[in-house]
Amino acid sequence: MKGTFRLSLACLAALAFLASFDNTSATAGTITLKFNDVGLITFLDPGSPEAAAGFLLGERLILEGTFNDATPDIEAASGDGNFDDPLGFLRLTGKTSGATLFYGGGVEIEVDDDTEFEIESLVTDATSAIPNIIAGDIDLDTEGPSFFSNPDSLTSVVADLLASPFPNADIASGLTRFWDGSSSRDGMTFGPAASLVTVTSGVIPEPTSLAIFSIGALGLVATRRRRDGNAG
């Protein structure tokens, strides 16, 4: 009976470990874009999840956006792309502290006039169901004419972003918002983005996969301790 229990825990851990590397479970065309710098923190609420996570006032931020790059353009006008992915999510990481938080509420991406790229959460106010969101546009202006070869295709936009770094001319800032149990409050503001923005593609586990992996890891530890105790 004990052997069966240990085997079950070990199997759960193995499955969770594999699941933690699957970043495409939500949608078939999921991709993560990593922006090397979206500006420094200019305001930080001391009672916010950002402060509790260890973000620092004046620290520069890395943004990762995970979304389905096969999402269709919903903008009626040709040459201006608007892409909404309700299953997408965002992540901010401090460049010096290493603090990290996930932000839900879906992802909206806009591409205007071949030169501007904007990303934000679909949800604008945090709720008990979605406690952390990024409210307000994170604007990046590539400064060059026709940087995006096809603004109406998100797959093409992603390819253009990955192709080369670009200077950023936009001075707009981003804003995080959190739910404090009774209302939606501002967590921190940041920006503008760095003068030269590098975008890379990376794979990060979804929050659910991270939780599953943690359960699996605990299972392995429990199995090891049980075996060591029986041996002693």
CSV table of C-alpha atoms in Angstrom, one decimal:
chain,number,residue,atom,x,y,z
A,1,MET,CA,0.0,0.0,0.0
A,2,LYS,CA,2.8,2.4,0.9
A,3,GLY,CA,4.6,1.5,-2.3
A,4,THR,CA,1.5,2.3,-4.3
A,5,PHE,CA,1.2,5.6,-2.5
A,6,ARG,CA,4.8,6.6,-3.2
A,7,LEU,CA,4.5,5.6,-6.9
A,8,SER,CA,1.4,7.7,-7.3
A,9,LEU,CA,3.1,10.7,-5.8
A,10,ALA,CA,6.1,10.2,-8.0
A,11,CYS,CA,3.9,9.9,-11.2
A,12,LEU,CA,2.1,13.1,-10.2
A,13,ALA,CA,5.4,14.9,-9.8
A,14,ALA,CA,6.6,13.7,-13.2
A,15,LEU,CA,3.4,14.8,-15.0
A,16,ALA,CA,3.5,18.1,-13.3
A,17,PHE,CA,7.1,18.6,-14.2
A,18,LEU,CA,6.3,18.0,-17.9
A,19,ALA,CA,3.2,20.3,-17.7
A,20,SER,CA,5.3,23.1,-16.3
A,21,PHE,CA,7.1,23.4,-19.6
A,22,ASP,CA,3.9,23.5,-21.7
A,23,ASN,CA,3.2,27.2,-22.3
A,24,THR,CA,0.8,26.5,-25.1
A,25,SER,CA,-2.0,24.8,-23.2
A,26,ALA,CA,-4.3,27.8,-23.3
A,27,THR,CA,-4.2,28.3,-27.1
A,28,ALA,CA,-2.4,26.5,-29.9
A,29,GLY,CA,-0.5,29.6,-31.2
A,30,THR,CA,0.7,30.9,-27.9
A,31,ILE,CA,3.9,33.0,-28.0
A,32,THR,CA,5.8,35.1,-25.4
A,33,LEU,CA,7.5,38.4,-26.3
A,34,LYS,CA,10.0,39.8,-23.9
A,35,PHE,CA,10.7,43.5,-24.0
A,36,ASN,CA,14.1,44.2,-22.4
A,37,ASP,CA,13.1,47.5,-20.9
A,38,VAL,CA,9.7,49.4,-20.5
A,39,GLY,CA,11.0,52.1,-18.2
A,40,LEU,CA,11.6,52.7,-14.6
A,41,ILE,CA,9.2,52.7,-11.6
A,42,THR,CA,8.1,56.2,-10.9
A,43,PHE,CA,5.5,55.4,-8.2
A,44,LEU,CA,5.1,52.4,-5.9
A,45,ASP,CA,2.2,52.0,-3.4
A,46,PRO,CA,3.8,50.6,-0.2
A,47,GLY,CA,0.7,48.5,0.4
A,48,SER,CA,0.6,47.0,-3.1
A,49,PRO,CA,1.5,43.4,-4.2
A,50,GLU,CA,4.4,45.0,-6.2
A,51,ALA,CA,5.9,46.4,-3.0
A,52,ALA,CA,5.4,43.1,-1.2
A,53,ALA,CA,7.1,41.2,-4.1
A,54,GLY,CA,10.2,43.4,-3.7
A,55,PHE,CA,10.0,45.9,-6.6
A,56,LEU,CA,12.0,49.0,-6.0
A,57,LEU,CA,11.2,52.7,-6.7
A,58,GLY,CA,13.4,53.8,-9.6
A,59,GLU,CA,14.0,50.2,-10.8
A,60,ARG,CA,13.8,49.5,-14.5
A,61,LEU,CA,11.3,46.8,-15.7
A,62,ILE,CA,11.2,43.9,-18.2
A,63,LEU,CA,7.8,43.1,-19.7
A,64,GLU,CA,6.7,39.7,-21.0
A,65,GLY,CA,3.5,39.4,-22.9
A,66,THR,CA,2.0,35.9,-23.6
A,67,PHE,CA,-0.7,35.7,-26.2
A,68,ASN,CA,-2.0,33.8,-29.2
A,69,ASP,CA,-0.2,35.2,-32.3
A,70,ALA,CA,-2.9,33.7,-34.5
A,71,THR,CA,-5.5,36.1,-33.0
A,72,PRO,CA,-7.5,37.8,-35.8
A,73,ASP,CA,-7.4,41.6,-36.4
A,74,ILE,CA,-10.7,43.2,-35.2
A,75,GLU,CA,-9.8,46.7,-36.5
A,76,ALA,CA,-12.1,47.6,-39.5
A,77,ALA,CA,-9.5,50.0,-41.0
A,78,SER,CA,-6.7,48.5,-43.1
A,79,GLY,CA,-3.2,49.2,-41.8
A,80,ASP,CA,-4.2,49.5,-38.2
A,81,GLY,CA,-4.1,46.3,-36.3
A,82,ASN,CA,-6.2,45.6,-33.1
A,83,PHE,CA,-5.8,42.1,-31.5
A,84,ASP,CA,-7.6,41.0,-28.4
A,85,ASP,CA,-6.7,37.7,-26.6
A,86,PRO,CA,-8.8,37.1,-23.5
A,87,LEU,CA,-6.5,34.2,-22.5
A,88,GLY,CA,-3.3,36.2,-22.8
A,89,PHE,CA,-1.4,37.5,-19.7
A,90,LEU,CA,1.5,39.8,-18.9
A,91,ARG,CA,4.4,39.6,-16.5
A,92,LEU,CA,6.7,42.3,-15.1
A,93,THR,CA,10.1,41.6,-13.7
A,94,GLY,CA,12.5,44.0,-11.9
A,95,LYS,CA,15.9,44.3,-13.7
A,96,THR,CA,17.8,44.6,-10.4
A,97,SER,CA,15.6,43.1,-7.7
A,98,GLY,CA,14.3,40.2,-9.8
A,99,ALA,CA,10.8,40.6,-8.3
A,100,THR,CA,8.1,39.2,-10.6
A,101,LEU,CA,4.3,39.4,-10.8
A,102,PHE,CA,1.8,38.0,-13.3
A,103,TYR,CA,-1.0,40.3,-14.5
A,104,GLY,CA,-4.3,38.8,-15.9
A,105,GLY,CA,-7.3,40.2,-17.6
A,106,GLY,CA,-6.3,39.2,-21.1
A,107,VAL,CA,-4.1,41.1,-23.6
A,108,GLU,CA,-4.9,43.8,-26.1
A,109,ILE,CA,-2.3,44.7,-28.8
A,110,GLU,CA,-2.7,47.7,-31.1
A,111,VAL,CA,-0.5,48.6,-34.1
A,112,ASP,CA,-1.0,52.1,-35.5
A,113,ASP,CA,0.3,53.7,-38.6
A,114,ASP,CA,3.0,51.1,-39.1
A,115,THR,CA,5.2,52.7,-36.3
A,116,GLU,CA,3.4,52.4,-33.0
A,117,PHE,CA,2.9,49.3,-30.8
A,118,GLU,CA,0.7,49.3,-27.8
A,119,ILE,CA,0.0,46.5,-25.3
A,120,GLU,CA,-2.3,46.4,-22.2
A,121,SER,CA,-4.7,44.2,-20.3
A,122,LEU,CA,-8.3,43.9,-21.7
A,123,VAL,CA,-9.6,44.5,-18.2
A,124,THR,CA,-9.1,48.0,-16.9
A,125,ASP,CA,-10.0,47.7,-13.2
A,126,ALA,CA,-8.8,44.9,-11.0
A,127,THR,CA,-11.4,42.7,-9.3
A,128,SER,CA,-11.4,39.9,-6.7
A,129,ALA,CA,-11.5,37.5,-9.7
A,130,ILE,CA,-8.5,39.2,-11.4
A,131,PRO,CA,-6.5,40.8,-8.6
A,132,ASN,CA,-3.6,42.1,-10.6
A,133,ILE,CA,-3.8,43.9,-14.0
A,134,ILE,CA,-1.9,46.3,-16.1
A,135,ALA,CA,-4.2,49.3,-16.8
A,136,GLY,CA,-3.4,51.8,-19.4
A,137,ASP,CA,-1.3,51.5,-22.6
A,138,ILE,CA,2.3,50.5,-22.6
A,139,ASP,CA,3.3,52.5,-25.7
A,140,LEU,CA,6.3,51.9,-28.0
A,141,ASP,CA,7.0,54.1,-31.0
A,142,THR,CA,9.5,52.7,-33.4
A,143,GLU,CA,10.2,56.1,-34.9
A,144,GLY,CA,10.7,54.7,-38.4
A,145,PRO,CA,8.3,54.6,-41.4
A,146,SER,CA,6.8,51.2,-42.1
A,147,PHE,CA,8.5,49.4,-39.3
A,148,PHE,CA,5.7,46.9,-39.4
A,149,SER,CA,5.4,45.2,-42.8
A,150,ASN,CA,1.8,44.2,-42.2
A,151,PRO,CA,0.0,45.7,-39.2
A,152,ASP,CA,-3.1,43.6,-39.9
A,153,SER,CA,-1.3,40.3,-39.2
A,154,LEU,CA,-0.1,39.7,-35.7
A,155,THR,CA,2.1,36.9,-36.8
A,156,SER,CA,3.9,39.4,-39.1
A,157,VAL,CA,4.0,42.0,-36.4
A,158,VAL,CA,5.7,39.5,-34.0
A,159,ALA,CA,8.3,38.7,-36.7
A,160,ASP,CA,9.1,42.3,-37.2
A,161,LEU,CA,9.5,42.9,-33.5
A,162,LEU,CA,11.9,40.0,-33.2
A,163,ALA,CA,13.9,41.0,-36.3
A,164,SER,CA,15.8,44.0,-34.8
A,165,PRO,CA,15.9,46.4,-31.9
A,166,PHE,CA,14.2,49.8,-32.4
A,167,PRO,CA,14.5,53.3,-30.9
A,168,ASN,CA,11.5,54.3,-28.8
A,169,ALA,CA,10.1,57.8,-29.1
A,170,ASP,CA,7.0,57.4,-26.9
A,171,ILE,CA,7.0,59.1,-23.4
A,172,ALA,CA,3.8,57.4,-22.2
A,173,SER,CA,3.9,55.3,-19.0
A,174,GLY,CA,2.3,52.1,-17.8
A,175,LEU,CA,0.2,51.5,-14.7
A,176,THR,CA,-0.5,48.5,-12.6
A,177,ARG,CA,-3.7,48.1,-10.6
A,178,PHE,CA,-4.6,45.6,-7.8
A,179,TRP,CA,-7.6,44.6,-5.8
A,180,ASP,CA,-7.4,45.4,-2.1
A,181,GLY,CA,-10.5,43.5,-1.0
A,182,SER,CA,-12.9,46.4,-1.5
A,183,SER,CA,-11.8,48.4,-4.5
A,184,SER,CA,-9.3,48.7,-7.3
A,185,ARG,CA,-6.1,50.6,-6.4
A,186,ASP,CA,-3.0,51.7,-8.2
A,187,GLY,CA,0.1,49.6,-7.6
A,188,MET,CA,2.9,51.3,-9.5
A,189,THR,CA,3.5,53.4,-12.5
A,190,PHE,CA,6.5,53.0,-14.9
A,191,GLY,CA,8.0,54.3,-18.1
A,192,PRO,CA,8.8,55.6,-20.5
A,193,ALA,CA,10.5,52.7,-22.2
A,194,ALA,CA,14.2,52.6,-22.9
A,195,SER,CA,15.6,54.5,-25.9
A,196,LEU,CA,16.6,51.3,-27.6
A,197,VAL,CA,14.1,48.4,-27.2
A,198,THR,CA,15.1,44.8,-27.8
A,199,VAL,CA,12.4,42.1,-28.1
A,200,THR,CA,13.1,38.4,-27.8
A,201,SER,CA,10.9,35.4,-27.7
A,202,GLY,CA,10.9,33.2,-24.6
A,203,VAL,CA,8.8,30.5,-22.9
A,204,ILE,CA,7.5,31.0,-19.4
A,205,PRO,CA,5.2,28.6,-17.5
A,206,GLU,CA,1.6,29.7,-17.0
A,207,PRO,CA,0.6,30.5,-13.4
A,208,THR,CA,-1.5,27.3,-13.3
A,209,SER,CA,1.4,25.2,-14.6
A,210,LEU,CA,3.6,26.7,-11.9
A,211,ALA,CA,1.1,25.7,-9.2
A,212,ILE,CA,0.9,22.1,-10.6
A,213,PHE,CA,4.7,21.9,-10.7
A,214,SER,CA,4.9,23.0,-7.0
A,215,ILE,CA,2.4,20.3,-6.0
A,216,GLY,CA,4.5,17.7,-7.9
A,217,ALA,CA,7.7,18.9,-6.3
A,218,LEU,CA,6.1,18.6,-2.9
A,219,GLY,CA,5.1,15.0,-3.8
A,220,LEU,CA,8.7,14.1,-4.6
A,221,VAL,CA,9.9,15.5,-1.3
A,222,ALA,CA,7.2,13.6,0.6
A,223,THR,CA,8.1,10.4,-1.1
A,224,ARG,CA,11.8,10.9,-0.3
A,225,ARG,CA,11.2,11.7,3.3
A,226,ARG,CA,8.9,8.7,3.7
A,227,ARG,CA,11.5,6.4,2.1
A,228,ASP,CA,14.3,7.8,4.3
A,229,GLY,CA,12.1,7.4,7.4
A,230,ASN,CA,11.4,3.7,6.6
A,231,ALA,CA,15.1,3.1,6.0
A,232,GLY,CA,16.0,4.5,9.4
